[in-house]
GROMACS .gro file of C-alpha atoms in nm:
model
  223
    1MET     CA    1   8.902   5.688  13.491
    2ALA     CA    2   8.845   5.549  13.115
    3ILE     CA    3   8.595   5.317  13.061
    4SER     CA    4   8.558   5.105  12.743
    5LYS     CA    5   8.236   5.144  12.503
    6ARG     CA    6   8.152   4.759  12.605
    7LEU     CA    7   8.129   4.833  12.977
    8LYS     CA    8   7.920   5.154  12.899
    9ALA     CA    9   7.703   4.953  12.690
   10ILE     CA   10   7.653   4.682  12.976
   11ALA     CA   11   7.618   4.960  13.230
   12LYS     CA   12   7.316   5.117  13.080
   13TYR     CA   13   7.113   4.794  13.145
   14THR     CA   14   7.132   4.852  13.521
   15ASP     CA   15   6.922   5.156  13.466
   16GLY     CA   16   6.618   5.133  13.698
   17PHE     CA   17   6.757   4.899  13.954
   18ASP     CA   18   6.895   4.937  14.305
   19SER     CA   19   7.162   4.666  14.329
   20LEU     CA   20   7.429   4.506  14.130
   21ALA     CA   21   7.657   4.207  14.168
   22ASP     CA   22   7.954   4.216  13.906
   23ILE     CA   23   8.122   3.882  13.897
   24ALA     CA   24   8.473   3.873  13.760
   25CYS     CA   25   8.474   4.247  13.826
   26ASP     CA   26   8.866   4.323  13.696
   27HIS     CA   27   8.941   4.656  13.789
   28GLY     CA   28   8.564   4.754  13.910
   29TYR     CA   29   8.502   5.002  13.623
   30LEU     CA   30   8.157   4.875  13.544
   31GLY     CA   31   8.033   4.900  13.902
   32ILE     CA   32   8.181   5.264  13.964
   33TYR     CA   33   8.028   5.373  13.639
   34ALA     CA   34   7.689   5.224  13.731
   35VAL     CA   35   7.688   5.408  14.046
   36GLU     CA   36   7.781   5.719  13.900
   37HIS     CA   37   7.547   5.722  13.614
   38TYR     CA   38   7.241   5.515  13.693
   39GLY     CA   39   7.232   5.565  14.084
   40LEU     CA   40   7.262   5.225  14.194
   41LYS     CA   41   7.268   5.207  14.573
   42LYS     CA   42   7.431   4.895  14.647
   43VAL     CA   43   7.706   4.728  14.440
   44LEU     CA   44   7.907   4.386  14.481
   45LEU     CA   45   8.229   4.352  14.316
   46THR     CA   46   8.373   3.988  14.317
   47ASP     CA   47   8.663   3.842  14.144
   48ILE     CA   48   8.868   3.514  14.169
   49ASN     CA   49   9.204   3.707  14.166
   50PRO     CA   50   9.344   3.914  14.435
   51MET     CA   51   9.521   4.157  14.242
   52PRO     CA   52   9.249   4.292  14.005
   53LEU     CA   53   9.015   4.298  14.330
   54ALA     CA   54   9.286   4.514  14.487
   55SER     CA   55   9.301   4.756  14.201
   56ALA     CA   56   8.898   4.773  14.202
   57GLU     CA   57   8.920   4.861  14.588
   58LYS     CA   58   9.155   5.126  14.504
   59ASN     CA   59   8.943   5.284  14.231
   60CYS     CA   60   8.637   5.276  14.476
   61SER     CA   61   8.834   5.447  14.733
   62LEU     CA   62   8.951   5.716  14.499
   63LYS     CA   63   8.598   5.766  14.381
   64GLY     CA   64   8.463   5.788  14.745
   65LEU     CA   65   8.217   5.506  14.686
   66ASN     CA   66   8.323   5.270  14.968
   67ASP     CA   67   7.984   5.343  15.142
   68VAL     CA   68   7.812   5.231  14.839
   69ILE     CA   69   8.032   4.944  14.665
   70SER     CA   70   8.178   4.650  14.866
   71LEU     CA   71   8.430   4.405  14.741
   72LYS     CA   72   8.464   4.013  14.790
   73LEU     CA   73   8.739   3.762  14.689
   74GLY     CA   74   8.584   3.440  14.540
   75ASP     CA   75   8.498   3.201  14.280
   76GLY     CA   76   8.192   3.280  14.055
   77LEU     CA   77   7.866   3.354  14.238
   78THR     CA   78   7.991   3.197  14.591
   79PRO     CA   79   8.057   3.551  14.717
   80LEU     CA   80   7.708   3.633  14.710
   81THR     CA   81   7.523   3.613  15.032
   82GLU     CA   82   7.222   3.796  14.950
   83ASP     CA   83   7.025   3.866  14.642
   84TYR     CA   84   7.098   4.142  14.404
   85ASP     CA   85   6.851   4.301  14.148
   86VAL     CA   86   7.119   4.262  13.885
   87ILE     CA   87   7.402   4.001  13.825
   88SER     CA   88   7.653   4.075  13.543
   89ILE     CA   89   7.929   3.849  13.396
   90SER     CA   90   8.152   3.976  13.144
   91GLY     CA   91   8.499   3.942  13.001
   92ILE     CA   92   8.518   3.545  13.030
   93GLY     CA   93   8.437   3.236  12.787
   94GLY     CA   94   8.092   3.121  12.744
   95ILE     CA   95   8.177   2.770  12.899
   96LEU     CA   96   8.306   2.913  13.206
   97MET     CA   97   8.011   3.160  13.242
   98LYS     CA   98   7.764   2.859  13.206
   99ASP     CA   99   7.948   2.671  13.467
  100ILE     CA  100   7.911   2.954  13.698
  101LEU     CA  101   7.553   3.029  13.645
  102SER     CA  102   7.476   2.654  13.679
  103LYS     CA  103   7.638   2.629  14.011
  104ASP     CA  104   7.378   2.871  14.170
  105LEU     CA  105   7.066   2.854  13.994
  106SER     CA  106   6.848   2.957  14.276
  107ARG     CA  107   7.061   3.284  14.319
  108ILE     CA  108   7.027   3.393  13.945
  109LYS     CA  109   6.666   3.297  13.934
  110ASN     CA  110   6.598   3.538  14.218
  111ALA     CA  111   6.776   3.828  14.014
  112LYS     CA  112   6.552   4.044  13.828
  113ARG     CA  113   6.795   4.089  13.555
  114LEU     CA  114   7.115   3.906  13.432
  115ILE     CA  115   7.365   4.091  13.201
  116LEU     CA  116   7.601   3.866  13.017
  117CYS     CA  117   7.873   3.939  12.798
  118PRO     CA  118   8.057   3.643  12.698
  119ASN     CA  119   8.372   3.645  12.507
  120THR     CA  120   8.313   3.304  12.332
  121ASP     CA  121   8.038   3.041  12.286
  122LEU     CA  122   7.738   3.242  12.278
  123TYR     CA  123   7.522   2.943  12.172
  124GLU     CA  124   7.627   2.766  12.473
  125VAL     CA  125   7.523   3.058  12.713
  126ARG     CA  126   7.186   3.096  12.523
  127LYS     CA  127   7.129   2.735  12.502
  128PHE     CA  128   7.169   2.719  12.903
  129LEU     CA  129   6.919   3.006  12.944
  130ASN     CA  130   6.663   2.831  12.730
  131ASP     CA  131   6.713   2.513  12.919
  132ASN     CA  132   6.643   2.661  13.240
  133PHE     CA  133   6.339   2.885  13.150
  134PHE     CA  134   6.510   3.219  13.123
  135VAL     CA  135   6.381   3.481  12.866
  136ILE     CA  136   6.624   3.679  12.667
  137GLU     CA  137   6.477   4.037  12.697
  138GLU     CA  138   6.738   4.245  12.514
  139GLU     CA  139   7.061   4.175  12.305
  140GLU     CA  140   7.317   4.394  12.153
  141ILE     CA  141   7.624   4.353  11.937
  142ILE     CA  142   7.881   4.634  11.957
  143PHE     CA  143   8.226   4.689  11.817
  144ASP     CA  144   8.481   4.808  12.074
  145TYR     CA  145   8.820   4.699  11.903
  146LYS     CA  146   8.639   4.374  11.840
  147TYR     CA  147   8.287   4.267  11.829
  148TYR     CA  148   8.113   4.173  12.150
  149GLU     CA  149   7.714   4.053  12.214
  150ILE     CA  150   7.562   4.138  12.543
  151ILE     CA  151   7.232   3.927  12.649
  152VAL     CA  152   7.009   4.066  12.889
  153ALA     CA  153   6.789   3.786  13.048
  154ARG     CA  154   6.560   3.713  13.348
  155TYR     CA  155   6.404   3.386  13.484
  156SER     CA  156   6.051   3.348  13.380
  157GLY     CA  157   5.978   2.984  13.484
  158GLN     CA  158   5.819   2.929  13.119
  159PRO     CA  159   5.986   2.764  12.821
  160GLN     CA  160   6.095   2.986  12.553
  161ASN     CA  161   6.160   2.709  12.288
  162TYR     CA  162   6.424   2.933  12.083
  163SER     CA  163   6.506   2.796  11.755
  164LEU     CA  164   6.863   2.644  11.673
  165LEU     CA  165   6.892   2.953  11.473
  166GLU     CA  166   6.791   3.204  11.754
  167LEU     CA  167   7.017   3.017  12.014
  168LYS     CA  168   7.319   3.070  11.752
  169TYR     CA  169   7.268   3.423  11.643
  170GLY     CA  170   7.045   3.575  11.902
  171PRO     CA  171   6.655   3.596  11.896
  172LYS     CA  172   6.653   3.971  11.966
  173LEU     CA  173   6.969   4.036  11.727
  174LEU     CA  174   6.783   3.852  11.468
  175GLN     CA  175   6.476   4.057  11.525
  176ASN     CA  176   6.652   4.403  11.520
  177ARG     CA  177   6.969   4.339  11.282
  178THR     CA  178   7.150   4.660  11.373
  179SER     CA  179   7.433   4.803  11.168
  180ASP     CA  180   7.694   4.649  11.384
  181PHE     CA  181   7.518   4.308  11.364
  182ILE     CA  182   7.513   4.344  10.982
  183SER     CA  183   7.882   4.431  10.973
  184TYR     CA  184   7.994   4.166  11.185
  185TYR     CA  185   7.821   3.894  11.015
  186SER     CA  186   7.910   4.036  10.658
  187GLU     CA  187   8.271   4.020  10.768
  188GLN     CA  188   8.226   3.667  10.878
  189LEU     CA  189   8.059   3.574  10.558
  190LYS     CA  190   8.362   3.713  10.380
  191LEU     CA  191   8.631   3.531  10.586
  192LEU     CA  192   8.437   3.196  10.557
  193THR     CA  193   8.398   3.236  10.186
  194ASN     CA  194   8.767   3.282  10.151
  195GLN     CA  195   8.861   3.000  10.369
  196ILE     CA  196   8.637   2.726  10.213
  197GLN     CA  197   8.843   2.757   9.921
  198PHE     CA  198   9.133   2.574  10.100
  199VAL     CA  199   8.909   2.308  10.271
  200THR     CA  200   8.947   1.982  10.129
  201ASP     CA  201   8.818   1.744  10.383
  202GLY     CA  202   8.445   1.658  10.302
  203PRO     CA  203   8.273   1.684  10.653
  204SER     CA  204   8.475   2.011  10.705
  205LYS     CA  205   8.346   2.161  10.401
  206GLU     CA  206   7.995   2.074  10.468
  207LYS     CA  207   8.029   2.254  10.803
  208PHE     CA  208   8.165   2.549  10.624
  209VAL     CA  209   7.874   2.539  10.364
  210LEU     CA  210   7.628   2.534  10.655
  211LYS     CA  211   7.768   2.825  10.829
  212ILE     CA  212   7.780   3.020  10.499
  213ASN     CA  213   7.425   2.930  10.425
  214GLU     CA  214   7.316   3.027  10.769
  215ILE     CA  215   7.474   3.384  10.779
  216GLN     CA  216   7.333   3.447  10.392
  217GLN     CA  217   7.003   3.350  10.560
  218ILE     CA  218   7.025   3.584  10.853
  219LEU     CA  219   7.167   3.880  10.649
  220GLY     CA  220   6.894   3.848  10.388
  221ASN     CA  221   6.859   4.150  10.186
  222ASN     CA  222   7.165   4.311  10.371
  223LEU     CA  223   7.398   4.086  10.160
   0.00000   0.00000   0.00000
């Protein structure tokens, strides 16, 4: 079973926990890898679509993990009838991810860890976490054919008051500024600098200038 660099990066954040609910599990690779490499004792795989869930069930059977991994068809967090240490959601857009999380706040508050890897709209996800008193404990940006950002959070019950810049670019990412972080935003800066030459509309150009200035700020001496 070949597993992507992205899923391996997500799986490592399950280390030290006993149970995982993987929402929108696709073919079940994350749950299987987490059991095999991090010793999880109970995993629930869910998906809204029956075909990927059937594929996940087949993969679990081939690995002989039916006693550890269960599967449920359903939308978002609705298949969860009990609490899990870790809830992971990846491979979907940030707006949809925020909607899924907001529909069952009590469930995600009870989790010891959220692992979120939205394909888009990272700002919306971070803003949701900030507005609902979740602390962002870890963040990672990795390149796996394209760039992905991973957000690891938990409910704290205390306001974090992340700044606008932190919500856009990630409080932990801004602290660490890894090589992948620098590479990604260096590429973004080059792209925006090329695109702005063709922007004639005043308000649109202002947005480009703001974005360019922000990226120059976060890159700092790495420009």
